[in-house]
Amino acid sequence: MKIAVFDWRGKRHLGRLDEAAGVMQRFKLASADVGSDGVVPLIGRELPPVAGAAPLAEITLQAPIPRPRRNIFCVGKNYREHVREFATSGFDGSKDPVAPIVFSKVPESVIATSTPIRIDPAVSTAIDYEAELAVIIGKEGRNIAHEEALDHVWGYTIINDVTARDLQGRHQQWLIGKSQDTFCPMGPWVASANALDLADTSVRCWVNDELRQDSNTRLMLFDVSTIIEAISNGITLQPGDLIATGTPAGVGIGFKPPKYLVAGDFVRIEIGGIGVLENSVETR
C-alpha cells in the first residue's frame, strides 16, 4: 500500500494510491487532520474510509511529512563502496565505521517531489546528491532490541540527502551542510512496512540521464534494525520520526573531478517498492 499527501482542488488531502486506476483514493478526514504533519495522524490507527478519488493528473504531491516535528535522523557512511569513494576523494580518511554514524537535518529543509532544489552560489559551490531509503517510525520506543526493531516501523519513503560538501568540511560537522533550505527532498509517498524486502531493495539515482548510483539495501553496513537499535539507545523514538539510512556509492564527490549539482540539473531517485522522487535544480 502507498499513502500520499497531496493538494487537489484547493485543499490538502491524505489518500491511498491506486496506480491501476490512475487515481488517488481520498481518505475521509477532518480538515484539522490534514496539515504539516502529513501522514502522521494515520499512524497507529485504522485507515479512514475512502471519500472519493482524485485523478493523478490533477493532484500535486506533497512530502509525506511536510514539516517533521523533530530533526530527521540520518546515517552516514553506511555502504562500504561509499566509504571508499569518500576516502579516495580526499575529503577525509574514511574507514568502515564500527557503529552507525548519526547526524540530523532540520525539518525546514524538507521539500516535495517536483519541487526545485535551490542552490545559492554565494553560500556553496559543492552541492551533492545522496539517494537514501528513509524509515518512518510507527511506535514509540526506547532501547529497542534488534529483533523487535522492525515492529516499530510504519513505512518507508525516499529522501535525497542533499549536501553542501564545502560547508560540511569547513564546519567539521554535518548539520549546516546538510540542512540548507530545500536540501531534503522527500517522497513521493509512503510504502507500507510490509511492501519492502529490506534484504533486496534497489536504490538508484540518475542526474539528468546518467545513472550515478546503483545499489541495494542488502549492501548496507548496518541494516535498518541495527540503525533503530542504535538511535533508540537512550533516545525515545516517537511515531512520525524519520530515519534516513545512508547513501550508496556514486555521489558527486566520488568522481574525478567531482560532479556536483548545478542549475539546470534534474535528479531522479528510484527505490524498489516505493517509487520515484524527482527534483530539478535551480539557482536561488
XYZ file of C-alpha atoms in Angstrom:
284
model
C 0.000 0.000 0.000
C 1.168 3.529 -0.815
C -0.158 6.523 1.095
C 0.307 10.107 -0.031
C -0.204 13.707 0.975
C -1.500 15.786 -1.916
C -3.243 19.008 -2.890
C -6.368 18.848 -5.026
C -8.954 21.494 -5.813
C -7.541 23.956 -3.332
C -7.373 21.575 -0.368
C -4.848 19.213 1.157
C -5.728 15.540 1.367
C -4.396 12.187 2.501
C -5.050 9.214 0.306
C -4.175 5.778 -0.983
C -2.633 5.298 -4.405
C -4.495 3.234 -6.985
C -1.969 3.084 -9.818
C -4.072 0.778 -11.994
C -6.973 3.234 -11.990
C -4.720 6.296 -12.190
C -6.269 7.890 -9.111
C -5.583 8.749 -5.508
C -8.355 7.469 -3.231
C -9.061 10.271 -0.756
C -9.463 9.405 2.900
C -12.404 10.892 4.765
C -10.721 13.127 7.339
C -11.453 16.333 9.181
C -9.533 19.276 7.745
C -7.690 19.618 11.062
C -6.144 16.176 10.479
C -4.543 17.191 7.177
C -1.683 19.623 7.599
C 2.059 19.908 8.035
C 2.166 16.582 9.923
C 1.239 14.802 6.693
C 0.747 11.079 7.233
C 1.478 11.212 10.976
C -2.222 11.347 12.041
C -2.709 7.965 10.324
C -0.007 6.231 12.350
C -1.302 3.798 14.942
C -4.902 3.826 13.762
C -7.061 2.063 11.227
C -7.132 3.828 7.900
C -10.190 6.045 7.414
C -12.848 5.197 4.829
C -12.421 6.463 1.293
C -14.381 9.580 0.410
C -13.795 9.649 -3.343
C -10.986 9.672 -5.884
C -8.762 12.328 -7.415
C -7.141 11.750 -10.819
C -3.357 11.602 -10.555
C -3.075 14.114 -13.382
C -4.895 16.718 -11.268
C -3.062 16.386 -7.945
C 0.101 17.977 -6.576
C 2.062 15.653 -4.337
C 3.469 16.987 -1.071
C 6.163 15.429 1.098
C 4.726 12.573 3.194
C 5.612 14.602 6.297
C 5.857 18.197 5.030
C 7.206 19.517 8.315
C 8.550 16.832 10.664
C 8.119 17.509 14.371
C 11.785 16.783 15.045
C 15.043 16.779 13.134
C 15.448 13.923 10.693
C 17.873 11.289 11.948
C 20.430 10.426 9.266
C 23.083 7.736 8.953
C 26.421 8.457 7.287
C 28.816 6.100 5.529
C 26.517 3.083 5.588
C 27.636 1.446 2.311
C 31.209 0.138 2.040
C 31.817 1.413 -1.507
C 30.610 4.861 -0.470
C 33.096 4.836 2.407
C 35.840 4.012 -0.080
C 34.869 6.700 -2.584
C 34.780 9.236 0.248
C 38.272 8.220 1.324
C 39.723 8.408 -2.209
C 38.089 11.804 -2.777
C 40.478 13.321 -0.241
C 37.586 14.641 1.863
C 38.669 12.541 4.849
C 40.448 9.318 5.742
C 37.283 7.262 5.957
C 37.275 3.694 7.240
C 34.308 1.380 7.729
C 32.539 2.652 10.857
C 32.258 0.323 13.851
C 28.821 1.733 14.740
C 26.241 3.818 12.845
C 27.333 7.425 12.308
C 24.277 9.536 13.122
C 23.625 13.199 12.325
C 20.481 15.179 11.519
C 18.768 17.545 9.101
C 16.418 20.286 10.278
C 12.690 19.907 9.473
C 12.606 23.110 7.430
C 14.848 21.547 4.775
C 12.044 19.226 3.566
C 10.506 19.702 0.122
C 8.257 17.531 -2.042
C 8.894 15.677 -5.268
C 8.769 18.011 -8.306
C 9.832 20.951 -6.118
C 13.167 22.537 -7.097
C 16.329 22.103 -5.067
C 17.544 25.691 -4.823
C 21.286 26.290 -4.625
C 22.941 29.540 -3.583
C 26.404 30.019 -5.147
C 27.161 32.687 -2.542
C 26.879 30.011 0.144
C 28.170 26.818 -1.522
C 29.576 25.669 -4.845
C 29.821 21.965 -3.969
C 26.246 20.660 -3.833
C 25.935 16.869 -3.805
C 23.041 14.394 -4.040
C 22.525 11.272 -1.910
C 19.772 8.729 -2.627
C 18.502 7.149 0.590
C 15.836 4.818 1.902
C 14.001 6.522 4.770
C 12.182 4.857 7.649
C 9.045 6.287 9.276
C 8.676 5.199 12.892
C 5.215 3.965 13.853
C 5.530 3.024 17.510
C 7.233 4.753 20.424
C 10.268 3.002 21.823
C 13.471 3.442 23.787
C 16.355 0.957 23.949
C 14.653 -1.049 21.205
C 16.068 -4.544 20.782
C 17.387 -5.527 17.356
C 14.882 -8.363 16.989
C 11.969 -6.019 17.753
C 13.099 -3.023 15.720
C 11.052 -3.626 12.570
C 7.895 -3.795 14.713
C 8.438 -0.059 15.246
C 8.426 0.759 11.514
C 5.240 2.180 9.986
C 6.502 2.674 6.461
C 9.248 3.744 4.071
C 9.831 6.665 1.745
C 12.695 8.212 -0.249
C 14.963 11.047 0.859
C 17.601 12.894 -1.137
C 20.168 13.906 1.473
C 21.391 16.930 -0.478
C 24.704 18.152 0.947
C 26.947 21.210 0.642
C 30.313 19.429 0.765
C 32.329 22.611 1.287
C 30.209 23.582 4.298
C 30.365 20.020 5.587
C 34.150 20.157 5.534
C 34.540 23.731 6.778
C 32.417 23.274 9.883
C 33.796 19.816 10.757
C 30.277 18.566 11.390
C 27.346 17.944 9.120
C 24.251 19.822 10.293
C 24.824 23.085 8.398
C 25.909 21.477 5.135
C 23.000 19.031 5.268
C 20.252 21.405 6.419
C 20.231 24.197 3.864
C 16.782 25.244 2.663
C 15.354 22.688 0.163
C 18.111 20.139 0.955
C 15.738 17.322 1.961
C 13.517 16.262 -0.943
C 11.147 13.569 0.339
C 8.517 11.385 -1.302
C 6.747 10.724 -3.497
C 4.653 8.839 -0.921
C 4.955 6.229 1.829
C 5.110 2.493 1.155
C 3.722 0.362 3.959
C 6.236 -1.549 6.087
C 5.338 -4.903 4.501
C 5.873 -3.613 0.954
C 9.675 -3.832 1.002
C 12.139 -6.682 1.272
C 14.995 -4.957 3.085
C 17.330 -7.778 2.084
C 16.785 -6.955 -1.593
C 15.623 -3.402 -2.328
C 17.240 -1.487 -5.183
C 18.462 2.090 -4.690
C 19.220 4.084 -7.856
C 19.877 7.704 -8.712
C 20.166 9.469 -12.051
C 21.417 13.004 -12.623
C 19.961 14.103 -15.912
C 20.193 10.884 -17.965
C 23.301 9.486 -16.265
C 22.890 6.638 -13.790
C 25.139 7.648 -10.899
C 24.073 5.365 -8.029
C 23.016 1.749 -8.491
C 22.974 -0.352 -5.338
C 20.847 -2.424 -2.990
C 19.907 -2.295 0.684
C 21.483 -5.712 1.222
C 24.851 -3.915 0.937
C 24.231 -1.702 3.970
C 26.917 -1.952 6.629
C 24.208 -1.532 9.292
C 20.727 -2.792 8.473
C 17.537 -0.987 9.445
C 17.123 -2.992 12.646
C 20.658 -2.160 13.768
C 20.117 1.529 12.992
C 16.886 1.684 15.011
C 18.513 -0.176 17.883
C 21.429 2.286 17.924
C 19.414 5.508 17.645
C 16.932 4.416 20.311
C 19.771 3.721 22.759
C 18.699 6.204 25.447
C 16.599 8.231 22.988
C 12.842 7.655 22.813
C 11.762 7.353 19.203
C 8.321 8.797 18.507
C 5.685 7.964 15.884
C 6.462 10.075 12.850
C 10.218 10.210 13.433
C 12.203 9.846 10.213
C 15.467 7.978 9.742
C 17.468 8.262 6.502
C 19.559 5.100 6.277
C 22.582 6.245 4.269
C 23.571 6.520 0.625
C 25.467 4.113 -1.642
C 28.451 4.860 -3.862
C 28.146 7.166 -6.846
C 27.727 10.567 -5.221
C 29.220 13.612 -6.899
C 32.272 13.940 -4.670
C 33.347 10.428 -5.654
C 34.079 11.367 -9.274
C 37.358 12.843 -10.529
C 36.732 15.707 -10.931
C 33.637 15.846 -8.697
C 30.251 16.015 -10.415
C 28.381 18.443 -8.211
C 24.867 19.668 -8.936
C 24.402 22.853 -10.947
C 21.379 24.832 -12.037
C 19.524 23.006 -14.787
C 20.286 19.511 -13.479
C 17.499 17.022 -12.832
C 17.801 14.390 -10.089
C 15.745 11.189 -10.233
C 15.855 8.668 -7.376
C 14.114 5.314 -7.611
C 13.813 2.827 -4.746
C 12.204 -0.539 -5.395
C 8.794 -0.979 -3.805
C 8.354 2.755 -3.244
C 8.566 4.787 -6.418
C 10.411 7.778 -7.865
C 11.475 11.077 -6.284
C 12.294 13.768 -8.855
C 13.629 17.283 -8.383
C 15.126 19.889 -10.672
C 17.972 22.159 -9.549
C 17.678 25.933 -9.653
C 19.784 28.872 -8.539
C 18.374 30.798 -5.624
